[in-house]
mmCIF file of C-alpha atoms in Angstrom:
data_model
loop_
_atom_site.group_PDB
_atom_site.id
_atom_site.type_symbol
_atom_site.label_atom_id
_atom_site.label_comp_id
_atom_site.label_asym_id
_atom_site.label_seq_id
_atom_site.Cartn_x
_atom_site.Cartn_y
_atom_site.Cartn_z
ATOM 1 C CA UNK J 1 15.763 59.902 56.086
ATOM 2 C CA UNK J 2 14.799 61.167 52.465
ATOM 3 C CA UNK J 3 11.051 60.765 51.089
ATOM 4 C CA UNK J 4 12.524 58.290 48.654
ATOM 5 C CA UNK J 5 13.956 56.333 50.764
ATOM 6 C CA UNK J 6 11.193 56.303 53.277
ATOM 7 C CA UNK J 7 8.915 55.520 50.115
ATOM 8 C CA UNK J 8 10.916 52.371 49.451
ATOM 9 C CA UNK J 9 10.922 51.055 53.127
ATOM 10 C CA UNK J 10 7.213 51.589 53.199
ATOM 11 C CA UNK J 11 6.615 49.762 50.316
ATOM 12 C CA UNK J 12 9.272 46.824 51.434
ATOM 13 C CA UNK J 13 7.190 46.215 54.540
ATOM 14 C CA UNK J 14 3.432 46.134 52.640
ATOM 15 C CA UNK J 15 5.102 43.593 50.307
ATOM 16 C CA UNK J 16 6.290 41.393 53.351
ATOM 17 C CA UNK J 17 2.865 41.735 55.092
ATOM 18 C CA UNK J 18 1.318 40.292 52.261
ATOM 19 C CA UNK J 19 3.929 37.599 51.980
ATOM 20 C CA UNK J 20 3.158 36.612 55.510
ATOM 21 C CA UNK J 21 -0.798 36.798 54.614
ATOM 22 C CA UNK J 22 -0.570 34.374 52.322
ATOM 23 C CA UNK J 23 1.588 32.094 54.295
ATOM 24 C CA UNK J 24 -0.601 32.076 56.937
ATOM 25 C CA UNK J 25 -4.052 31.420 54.861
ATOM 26 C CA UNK J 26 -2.354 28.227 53.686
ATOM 27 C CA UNK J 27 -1.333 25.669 56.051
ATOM 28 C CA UNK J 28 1.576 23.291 55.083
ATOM 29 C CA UNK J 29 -1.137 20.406 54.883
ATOM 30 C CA UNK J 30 -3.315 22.120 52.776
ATOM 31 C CA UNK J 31 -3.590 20.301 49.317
ATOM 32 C CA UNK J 32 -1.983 22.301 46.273
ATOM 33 C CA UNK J 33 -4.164 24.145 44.470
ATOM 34 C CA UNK J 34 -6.486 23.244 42.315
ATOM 35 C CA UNK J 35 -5.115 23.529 38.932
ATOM 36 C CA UNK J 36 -7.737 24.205 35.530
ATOM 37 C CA UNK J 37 -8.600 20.509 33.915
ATOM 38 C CA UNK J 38 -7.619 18.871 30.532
ATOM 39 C CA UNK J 39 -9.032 19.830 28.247
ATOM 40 C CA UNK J 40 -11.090 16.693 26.657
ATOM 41 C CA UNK J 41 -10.471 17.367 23.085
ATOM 42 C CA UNK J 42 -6.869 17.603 23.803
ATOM 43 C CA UNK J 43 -6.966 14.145 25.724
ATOM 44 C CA UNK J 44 -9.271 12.793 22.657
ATOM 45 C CA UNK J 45 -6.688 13.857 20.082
ATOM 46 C CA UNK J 46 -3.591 12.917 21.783
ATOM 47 C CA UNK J 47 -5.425 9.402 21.993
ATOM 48 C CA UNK J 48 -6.178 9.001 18.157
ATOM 49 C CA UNK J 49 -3.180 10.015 17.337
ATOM 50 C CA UNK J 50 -0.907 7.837 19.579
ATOM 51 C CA UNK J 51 -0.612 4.610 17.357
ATOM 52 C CA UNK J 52 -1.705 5.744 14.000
ATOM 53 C CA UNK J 53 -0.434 4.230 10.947
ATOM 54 C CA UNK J 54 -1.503 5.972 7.568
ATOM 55 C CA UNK J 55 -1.336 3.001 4.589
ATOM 56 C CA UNK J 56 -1.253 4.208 1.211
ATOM 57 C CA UNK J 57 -3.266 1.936 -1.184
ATOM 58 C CA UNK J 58 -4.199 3.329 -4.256
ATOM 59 C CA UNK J 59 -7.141 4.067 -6.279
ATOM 60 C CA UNK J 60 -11.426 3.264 -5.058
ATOM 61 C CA UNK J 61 -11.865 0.272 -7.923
ATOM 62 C CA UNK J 62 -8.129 -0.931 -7.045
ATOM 63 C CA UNK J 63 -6.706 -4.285 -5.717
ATOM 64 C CA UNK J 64 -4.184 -2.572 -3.364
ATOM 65 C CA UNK J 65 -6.784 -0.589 -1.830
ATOM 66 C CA UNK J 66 -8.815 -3.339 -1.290
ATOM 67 C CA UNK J 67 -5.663 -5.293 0.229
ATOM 68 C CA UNK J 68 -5.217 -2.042 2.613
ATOM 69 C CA UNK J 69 -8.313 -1.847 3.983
ATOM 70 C CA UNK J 70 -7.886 -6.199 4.792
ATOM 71 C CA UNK J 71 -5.142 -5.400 6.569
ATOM 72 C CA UNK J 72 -6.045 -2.485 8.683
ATOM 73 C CA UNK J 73 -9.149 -5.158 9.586
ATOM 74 C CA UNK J 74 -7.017 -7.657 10.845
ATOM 75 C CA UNK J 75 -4.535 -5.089 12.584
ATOM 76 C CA UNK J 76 -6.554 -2.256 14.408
ATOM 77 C CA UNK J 77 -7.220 -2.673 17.664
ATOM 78 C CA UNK J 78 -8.691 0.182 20.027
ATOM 79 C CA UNK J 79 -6.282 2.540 21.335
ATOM 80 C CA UNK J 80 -3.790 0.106 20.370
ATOM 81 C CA UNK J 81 -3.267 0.594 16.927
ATOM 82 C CA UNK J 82 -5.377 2.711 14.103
ATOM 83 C CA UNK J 83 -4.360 1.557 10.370
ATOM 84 C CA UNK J 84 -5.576 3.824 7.550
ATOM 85 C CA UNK J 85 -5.994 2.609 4.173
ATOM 86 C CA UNK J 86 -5.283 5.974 1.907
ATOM 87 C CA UNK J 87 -7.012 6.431 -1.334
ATOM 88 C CA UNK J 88 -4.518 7.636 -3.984
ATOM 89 C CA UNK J 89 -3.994 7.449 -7.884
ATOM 90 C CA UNK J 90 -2.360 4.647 -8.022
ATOM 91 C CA UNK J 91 0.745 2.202 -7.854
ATOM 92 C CA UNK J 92 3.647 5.260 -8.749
ATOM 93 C CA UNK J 93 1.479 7.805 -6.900
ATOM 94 C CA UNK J 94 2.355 5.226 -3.149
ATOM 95 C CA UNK J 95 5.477 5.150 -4.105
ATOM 96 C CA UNK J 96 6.041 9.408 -3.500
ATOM 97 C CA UNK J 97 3.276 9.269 -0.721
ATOM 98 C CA UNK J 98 5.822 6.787 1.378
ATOM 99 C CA UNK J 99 8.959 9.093 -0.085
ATOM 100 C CA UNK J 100 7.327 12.778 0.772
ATOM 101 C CA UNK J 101 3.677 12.733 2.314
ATOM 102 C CA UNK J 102 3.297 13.255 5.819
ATOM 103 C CA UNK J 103 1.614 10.937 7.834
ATOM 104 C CA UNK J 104 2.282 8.200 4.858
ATOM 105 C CA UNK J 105 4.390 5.432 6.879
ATOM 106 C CA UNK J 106 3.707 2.360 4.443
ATOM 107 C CA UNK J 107 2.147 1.631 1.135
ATOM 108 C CA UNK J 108 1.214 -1.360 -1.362
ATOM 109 C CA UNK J 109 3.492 -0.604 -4.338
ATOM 110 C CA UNK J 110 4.580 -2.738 -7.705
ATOM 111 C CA UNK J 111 8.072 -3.616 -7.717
ATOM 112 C CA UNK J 112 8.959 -2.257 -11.353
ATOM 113 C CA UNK J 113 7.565 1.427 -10.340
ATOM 114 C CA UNK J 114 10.482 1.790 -7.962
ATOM 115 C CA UNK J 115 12.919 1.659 -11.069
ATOM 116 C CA UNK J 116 11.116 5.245 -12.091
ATOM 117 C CA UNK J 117 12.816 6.427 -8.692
ATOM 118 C CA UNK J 118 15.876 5.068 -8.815
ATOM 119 C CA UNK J 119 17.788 8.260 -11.196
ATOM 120 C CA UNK J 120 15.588 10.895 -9.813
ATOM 121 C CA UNK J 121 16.242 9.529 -5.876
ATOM 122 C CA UNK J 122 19.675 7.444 -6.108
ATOM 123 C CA UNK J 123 19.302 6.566 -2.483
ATOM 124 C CA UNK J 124 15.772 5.145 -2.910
ATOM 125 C CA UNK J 125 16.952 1.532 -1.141
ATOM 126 C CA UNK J 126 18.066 3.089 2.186
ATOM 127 C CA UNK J 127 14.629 5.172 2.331
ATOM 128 C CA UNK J 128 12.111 2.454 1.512
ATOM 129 C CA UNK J 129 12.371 -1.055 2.992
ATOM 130 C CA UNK J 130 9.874 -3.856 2.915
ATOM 131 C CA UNK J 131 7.394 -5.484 5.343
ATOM 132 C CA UNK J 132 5.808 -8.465 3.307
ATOM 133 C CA UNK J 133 6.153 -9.771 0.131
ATOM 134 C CA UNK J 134 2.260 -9.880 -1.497
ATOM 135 C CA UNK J 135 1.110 -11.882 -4.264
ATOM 136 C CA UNK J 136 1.349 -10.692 -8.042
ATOM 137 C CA UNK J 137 -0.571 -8.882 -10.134
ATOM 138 C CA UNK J 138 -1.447 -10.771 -13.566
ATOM 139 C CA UNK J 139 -1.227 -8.748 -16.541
ATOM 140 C CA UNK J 140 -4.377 -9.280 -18.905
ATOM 141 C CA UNK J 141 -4.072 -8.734 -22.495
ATOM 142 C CA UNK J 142 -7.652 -9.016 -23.648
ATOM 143 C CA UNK J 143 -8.553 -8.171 -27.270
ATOM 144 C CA UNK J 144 -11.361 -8.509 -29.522
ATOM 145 C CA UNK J 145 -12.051 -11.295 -31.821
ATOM 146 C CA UNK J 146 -10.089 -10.401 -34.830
ATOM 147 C CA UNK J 147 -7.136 -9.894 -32.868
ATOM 148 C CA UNK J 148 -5.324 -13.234 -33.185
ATOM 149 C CA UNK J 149 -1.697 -12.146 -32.010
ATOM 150 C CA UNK J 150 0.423 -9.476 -29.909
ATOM 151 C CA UNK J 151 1.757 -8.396 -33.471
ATOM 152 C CA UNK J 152 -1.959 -7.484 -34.621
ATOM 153 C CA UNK J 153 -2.171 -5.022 -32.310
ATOM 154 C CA UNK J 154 0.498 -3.014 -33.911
ATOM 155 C CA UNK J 155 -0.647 0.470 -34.253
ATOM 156 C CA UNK J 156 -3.860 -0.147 -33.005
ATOM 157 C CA UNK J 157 -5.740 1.669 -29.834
ATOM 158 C CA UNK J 158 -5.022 0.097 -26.226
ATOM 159 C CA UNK J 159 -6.217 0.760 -22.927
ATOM 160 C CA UNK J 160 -3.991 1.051 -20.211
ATOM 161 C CA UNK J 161 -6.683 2.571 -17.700
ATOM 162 C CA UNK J 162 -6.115 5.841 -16.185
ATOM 163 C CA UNK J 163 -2.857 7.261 -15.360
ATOM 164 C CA UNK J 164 -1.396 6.070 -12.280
ATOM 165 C CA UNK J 165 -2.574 2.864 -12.366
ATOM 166 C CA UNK J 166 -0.711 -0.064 -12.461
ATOM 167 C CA UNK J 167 -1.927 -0.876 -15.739
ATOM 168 C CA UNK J 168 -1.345 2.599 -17.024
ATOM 169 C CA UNK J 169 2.930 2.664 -15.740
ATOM 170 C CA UNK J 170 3.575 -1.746 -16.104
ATOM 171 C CA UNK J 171 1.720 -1.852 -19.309
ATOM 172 C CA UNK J 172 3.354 0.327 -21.553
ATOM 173 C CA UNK J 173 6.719 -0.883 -19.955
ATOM 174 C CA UNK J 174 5.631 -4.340 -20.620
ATOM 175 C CA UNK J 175 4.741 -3.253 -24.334
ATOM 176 C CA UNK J 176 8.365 -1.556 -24.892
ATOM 177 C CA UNK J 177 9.770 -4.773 -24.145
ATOM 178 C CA UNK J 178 8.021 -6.904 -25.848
ATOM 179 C CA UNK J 179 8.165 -4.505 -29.168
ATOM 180 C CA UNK J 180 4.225 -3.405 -29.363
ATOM 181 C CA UNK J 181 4.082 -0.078 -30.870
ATOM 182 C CA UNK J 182 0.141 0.699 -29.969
ATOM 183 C CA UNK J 183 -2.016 3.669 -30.001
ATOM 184 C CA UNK J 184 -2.317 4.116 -25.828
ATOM 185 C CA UNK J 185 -5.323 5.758 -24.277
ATOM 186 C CA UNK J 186 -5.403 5.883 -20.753
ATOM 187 C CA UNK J 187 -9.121 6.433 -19.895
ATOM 188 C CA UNK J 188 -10.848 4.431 -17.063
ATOM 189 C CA UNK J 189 -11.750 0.540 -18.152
ATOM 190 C CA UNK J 190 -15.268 0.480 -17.518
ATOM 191 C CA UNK J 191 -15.561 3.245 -20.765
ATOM 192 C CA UNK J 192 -12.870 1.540 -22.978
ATOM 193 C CA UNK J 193 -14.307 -1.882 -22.219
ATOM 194 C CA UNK J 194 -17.866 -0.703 -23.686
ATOM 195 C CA UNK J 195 -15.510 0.641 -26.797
ATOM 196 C CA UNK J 196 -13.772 -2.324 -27.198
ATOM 197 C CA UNK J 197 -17.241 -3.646 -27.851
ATOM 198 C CA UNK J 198 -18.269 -1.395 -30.117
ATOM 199 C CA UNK J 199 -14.893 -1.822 -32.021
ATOM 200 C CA UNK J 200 -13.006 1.473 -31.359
ATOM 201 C CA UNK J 201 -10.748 0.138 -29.169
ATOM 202 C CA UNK J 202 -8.532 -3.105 -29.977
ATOM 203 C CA UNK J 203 -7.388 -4.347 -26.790
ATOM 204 C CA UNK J 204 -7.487 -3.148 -23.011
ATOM 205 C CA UNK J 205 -4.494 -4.177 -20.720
ATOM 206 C CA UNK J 206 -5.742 -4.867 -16.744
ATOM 207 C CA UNK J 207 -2.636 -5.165 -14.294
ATOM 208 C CA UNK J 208 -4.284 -6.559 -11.192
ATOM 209 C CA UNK J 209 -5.069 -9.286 -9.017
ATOM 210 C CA UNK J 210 -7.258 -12.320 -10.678
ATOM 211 C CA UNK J 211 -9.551 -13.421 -11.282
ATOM 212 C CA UNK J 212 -10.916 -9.146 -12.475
ATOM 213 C CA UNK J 213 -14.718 -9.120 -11.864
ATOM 214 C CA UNK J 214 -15.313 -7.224 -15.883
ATOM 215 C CA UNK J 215 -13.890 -10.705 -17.004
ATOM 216 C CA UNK J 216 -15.562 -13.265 -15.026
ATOM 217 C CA UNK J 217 -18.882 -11.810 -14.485
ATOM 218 C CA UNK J 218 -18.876 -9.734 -18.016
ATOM 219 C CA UNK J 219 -20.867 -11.007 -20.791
ATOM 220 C CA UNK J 220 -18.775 -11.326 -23.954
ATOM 221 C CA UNK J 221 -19.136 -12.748 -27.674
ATOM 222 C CA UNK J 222 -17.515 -15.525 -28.843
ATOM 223 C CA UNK J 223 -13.484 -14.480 -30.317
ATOM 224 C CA UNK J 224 -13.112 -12.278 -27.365
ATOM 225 C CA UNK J 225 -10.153 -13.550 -25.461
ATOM 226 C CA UNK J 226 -6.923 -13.006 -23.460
ATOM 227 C CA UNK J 227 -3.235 -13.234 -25.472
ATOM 228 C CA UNK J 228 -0.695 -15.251 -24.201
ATOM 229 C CA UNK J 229 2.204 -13.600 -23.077
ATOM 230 C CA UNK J 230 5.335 -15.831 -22.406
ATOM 231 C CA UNK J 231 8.066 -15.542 -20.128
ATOM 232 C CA UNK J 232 11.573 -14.964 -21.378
ATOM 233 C CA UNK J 233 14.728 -12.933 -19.960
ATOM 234 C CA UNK J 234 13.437 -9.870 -21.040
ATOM 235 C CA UNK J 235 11.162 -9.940 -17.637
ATOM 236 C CA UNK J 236 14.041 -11.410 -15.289
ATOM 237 C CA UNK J 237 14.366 -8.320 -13.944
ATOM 238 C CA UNK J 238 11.023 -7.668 -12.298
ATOM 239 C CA UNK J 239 8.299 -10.053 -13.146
ATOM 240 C CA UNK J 240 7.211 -13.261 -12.421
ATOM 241 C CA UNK J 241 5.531 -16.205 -14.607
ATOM 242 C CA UNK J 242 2.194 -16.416 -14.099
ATOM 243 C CA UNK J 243 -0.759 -18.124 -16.237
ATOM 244 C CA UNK J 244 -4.512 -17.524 -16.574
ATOM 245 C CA UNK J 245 -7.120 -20.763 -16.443
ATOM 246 C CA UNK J 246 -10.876 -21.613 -16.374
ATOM 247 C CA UNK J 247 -10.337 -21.958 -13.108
ATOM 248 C CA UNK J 248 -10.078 -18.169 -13.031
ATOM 249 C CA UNK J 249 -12.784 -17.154 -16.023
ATOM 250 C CA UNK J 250 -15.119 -20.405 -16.804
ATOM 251 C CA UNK J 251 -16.383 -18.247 -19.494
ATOM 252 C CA UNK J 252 -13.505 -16.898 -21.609
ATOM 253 C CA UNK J 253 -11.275 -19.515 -20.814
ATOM 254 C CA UNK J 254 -12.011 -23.427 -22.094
ATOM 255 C CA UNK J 255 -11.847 -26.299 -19.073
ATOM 256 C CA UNK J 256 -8.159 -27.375 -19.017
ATOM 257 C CA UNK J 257 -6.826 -24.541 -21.139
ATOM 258 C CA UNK J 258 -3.940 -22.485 -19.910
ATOM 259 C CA UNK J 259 -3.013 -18.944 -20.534
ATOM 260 C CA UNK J 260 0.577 -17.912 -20.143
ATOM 261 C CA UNK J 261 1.182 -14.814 -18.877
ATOM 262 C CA UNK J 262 3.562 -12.506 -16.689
ATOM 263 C CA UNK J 263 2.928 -10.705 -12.942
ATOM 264 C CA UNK J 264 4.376 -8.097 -11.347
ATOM 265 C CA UNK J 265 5.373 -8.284 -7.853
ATOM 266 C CA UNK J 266 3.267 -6.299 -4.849
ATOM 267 C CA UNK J 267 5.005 -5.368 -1.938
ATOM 268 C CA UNK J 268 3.633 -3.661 1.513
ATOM 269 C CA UNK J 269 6.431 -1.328 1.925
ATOM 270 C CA UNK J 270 7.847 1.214 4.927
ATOM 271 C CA UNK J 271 9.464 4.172 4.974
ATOM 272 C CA UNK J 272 12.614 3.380 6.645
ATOM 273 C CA UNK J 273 12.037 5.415 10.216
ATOM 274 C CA UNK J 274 15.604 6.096 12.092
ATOM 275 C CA UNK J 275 14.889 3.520 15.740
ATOM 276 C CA UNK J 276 13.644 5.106 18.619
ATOM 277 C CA UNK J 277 11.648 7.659 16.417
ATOM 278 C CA UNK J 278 7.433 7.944 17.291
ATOM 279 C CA UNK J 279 7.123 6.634 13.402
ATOM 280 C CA UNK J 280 9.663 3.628 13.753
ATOM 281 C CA UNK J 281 8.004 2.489 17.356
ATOM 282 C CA UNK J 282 4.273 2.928 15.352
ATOM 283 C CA UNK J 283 5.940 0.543 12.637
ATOM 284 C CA UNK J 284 7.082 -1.691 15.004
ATOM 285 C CA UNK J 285 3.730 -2.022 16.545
ATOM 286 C CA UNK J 286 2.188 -2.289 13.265
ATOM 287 C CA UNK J 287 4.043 -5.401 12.363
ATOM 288 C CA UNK J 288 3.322 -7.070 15.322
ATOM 289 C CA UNK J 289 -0.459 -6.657 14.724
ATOM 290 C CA UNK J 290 -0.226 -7.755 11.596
ATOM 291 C CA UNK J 291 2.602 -10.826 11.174
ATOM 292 C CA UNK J 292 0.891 -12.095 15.139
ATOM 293 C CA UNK J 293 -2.628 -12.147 13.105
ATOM 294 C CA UNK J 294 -1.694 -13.068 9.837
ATOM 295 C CA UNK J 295 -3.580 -16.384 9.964
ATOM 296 C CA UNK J 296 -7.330 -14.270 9.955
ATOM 297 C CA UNK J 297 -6.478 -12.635 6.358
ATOM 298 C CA UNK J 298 -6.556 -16.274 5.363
ATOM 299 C CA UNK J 299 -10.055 -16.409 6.945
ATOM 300 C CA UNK J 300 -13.682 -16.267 4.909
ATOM 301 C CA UNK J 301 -14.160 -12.955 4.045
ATOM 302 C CA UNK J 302 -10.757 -12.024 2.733
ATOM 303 C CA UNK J 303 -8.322 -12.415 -0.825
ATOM 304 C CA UNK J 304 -8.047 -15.856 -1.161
ATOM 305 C CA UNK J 305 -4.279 -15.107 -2.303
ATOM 306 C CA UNK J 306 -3.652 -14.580 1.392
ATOM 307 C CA UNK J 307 -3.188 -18.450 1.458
ATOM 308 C CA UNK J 308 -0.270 -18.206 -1.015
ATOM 309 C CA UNK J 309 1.617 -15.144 1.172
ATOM 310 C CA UNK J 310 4.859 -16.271 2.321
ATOM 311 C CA UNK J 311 6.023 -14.309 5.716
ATOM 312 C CA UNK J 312 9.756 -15.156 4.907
ATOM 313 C CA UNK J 313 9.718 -14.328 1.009
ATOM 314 C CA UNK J 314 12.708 -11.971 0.522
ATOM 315 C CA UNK J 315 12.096 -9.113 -2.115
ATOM 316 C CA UNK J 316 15.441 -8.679 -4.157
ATOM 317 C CA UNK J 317 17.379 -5.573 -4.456
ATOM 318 C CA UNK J 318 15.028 -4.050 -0.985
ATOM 319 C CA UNK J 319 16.031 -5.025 2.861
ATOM 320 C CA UNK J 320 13.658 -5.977 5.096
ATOM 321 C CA UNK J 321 11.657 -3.288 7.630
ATOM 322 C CA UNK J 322 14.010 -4.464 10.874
ATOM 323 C CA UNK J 323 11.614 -5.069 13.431
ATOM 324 C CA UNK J 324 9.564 -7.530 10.745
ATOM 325 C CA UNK J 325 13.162 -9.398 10.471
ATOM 326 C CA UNK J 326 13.724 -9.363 14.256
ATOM 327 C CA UNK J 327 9.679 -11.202 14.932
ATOM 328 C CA UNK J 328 10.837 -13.786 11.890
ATOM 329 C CA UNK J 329 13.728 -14.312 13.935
ATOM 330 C CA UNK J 330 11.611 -14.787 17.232
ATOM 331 C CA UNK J 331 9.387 -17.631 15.770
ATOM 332 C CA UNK J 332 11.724 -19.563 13.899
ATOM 333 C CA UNK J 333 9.101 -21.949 13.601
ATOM 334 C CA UNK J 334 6.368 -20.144 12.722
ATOM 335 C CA UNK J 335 4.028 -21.208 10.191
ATOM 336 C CA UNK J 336 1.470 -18.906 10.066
ATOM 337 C CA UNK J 337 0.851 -17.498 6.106
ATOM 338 C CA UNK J 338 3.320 -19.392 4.844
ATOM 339 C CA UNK J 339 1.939 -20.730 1.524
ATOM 340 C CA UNK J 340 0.654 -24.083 1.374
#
């Protein structure tokens, strides 16, 4: 026999030796071995993770935010589901969070900033459905006392807040419509509202929930006041008819006086997630939290518009987020937030 071949038979028996070695240190009912353990921030952030549901809202002083963090109240539960109201610049800004932000699966968004969308993403309607149908935001007009019409603010300085708000993308909108031709600043409220005071600043435009807490707990001179702003086709489109009361501000407005004015419709929208994705089954979760425990929003301690929030309230030219369809169709009699 050559040395190489003895070489490899030599080596072929050590290797078999040790086979048999091992075999016999281990006995069939041994228990397998021992293998290393998880690790426990691995476990942690697997758990976190699971059911999490990122909410866009909008900015710190803003109604949506405000209406985001409500609803993550209501909806959380521990390792069950984790809702996170996101701060963000405002009403437009949700609207390309939802479209292109990861981890963004819903947001609060005004219905007339989805028209913005429509040229530059055509197929906007098959990407963002809706869950619920909010209530409006009011749109304030409030000017100083020698303003005594919408035409006397012709070429005068308005605030429309800063850029992204609602105020700062509805308002001017709402001011194309209706003809104004203004001089628009878009710096934050609380600094145009001290201006409008001092007389630099004619008018400021809010675009939020009433009643707004610089209006009812403000102190203001006599003449200040809110326009009226009637309804006519040239909102059909979007808006809503809305009005403004004492009930709303005892101080600027006189017992039994009413206001006319226009809203614009909030919506808590979805991305629309294909089915069986780990996004769509989050979603469906989501909306099972929140439609099952709708009734607690309308609790002390939350919007008092929660009482007005129809569950079945269609939103036109949007379809509905699926599963939210399929539990309306599973409590047909269901009463819980319908409006009153």
């Amino acid at each position: 026999m050559s040395l190489s071949k003895l070489a490899f038979t030599v080596a072929l028996a050590l290797v078999g030796l040790q086979l048999a070695a091992n075999a016999q240190s281990r006995s069939p009912r041994d228990p397998p071995a021992p293998t290393a353990p998880r690790n426990a921030d691995t476990t942690a952030k697997e758990r976190i993770n699971a059911w999490t549901v990122g909410l866009a809202g909008g900015l710190i002083e803003g109604a949506p935010l405000r209406l985001a963090a409500e609803i993550a109240r209501v909806a959380n539960e521990e390792d069950k589901l984790h809702v996170i109201p996101i701060v963000t610049t405002g009403a437009t800004e949700n609207v390309n969070s939802l479209l292109y932000l990861k981890g963004v699966d819903a947001a609060i968004i005004n219905m007339d900033a989805l028209d913005e969308y429509k040229a530059q993403v055509p197929s906007i309607e098959k990407r963002i459905v809706y869950v619920l149908n909010l209530f409006p935001a009011e749109l304030h007009v409030f000017v100083r006392p020698e303003i005594k019409s919408l035409d006397d603010l012709k070429g005068k300085k308005v605030n429309f807040n800063t850029q992204g708000t609602a105020a700062a993308y509805s308002g001017p909108l709402i001011f194309s419509r209706l003809g104004l031709n203004v001089e628009k600043m878009f710096i934050p409220h609380q600094v145009a509202l001290q201006q409008m005071k001092s007389g630099e600043i004619a008018a400021v435009v809010f675009i939020t929930s009433k009643p707004v807490d610089a209006f009812l707990k403000g102190r203001w001179d006599d003449g200040f006041k809110f326009l009226p702003i009637e309804y006519d086709p040239r909102f059909e489109d979007y808006y809503l008819p809305s009005s403004l009361d004492s009930k709303d501000y005892p101080n600027l407005v006189p017992a039994g006086k009413r206001i006319a004015t226009i809203a614009v419709p909030t919506i808590l929208a979805a991305y629309n997630w294909q089915p069986q994705t780990d996004r769509y089954r989050r979603m469906v979760r989501f909306v099972d939290h929140l439609f099952g425990r709708l009734d607690r929003l309308q609790s002390a301690g939350f919007d008092t518009k929660w009482k007005d929030v129809n569950l079945r309230a269609s939103v036109p030219t949007l379809a509905r987020f699926g599963p939210a369809q399929e539990w309306l169709d599973r409590s047909p009699s269901a009463t819980v937030g319908l409006s009153r």
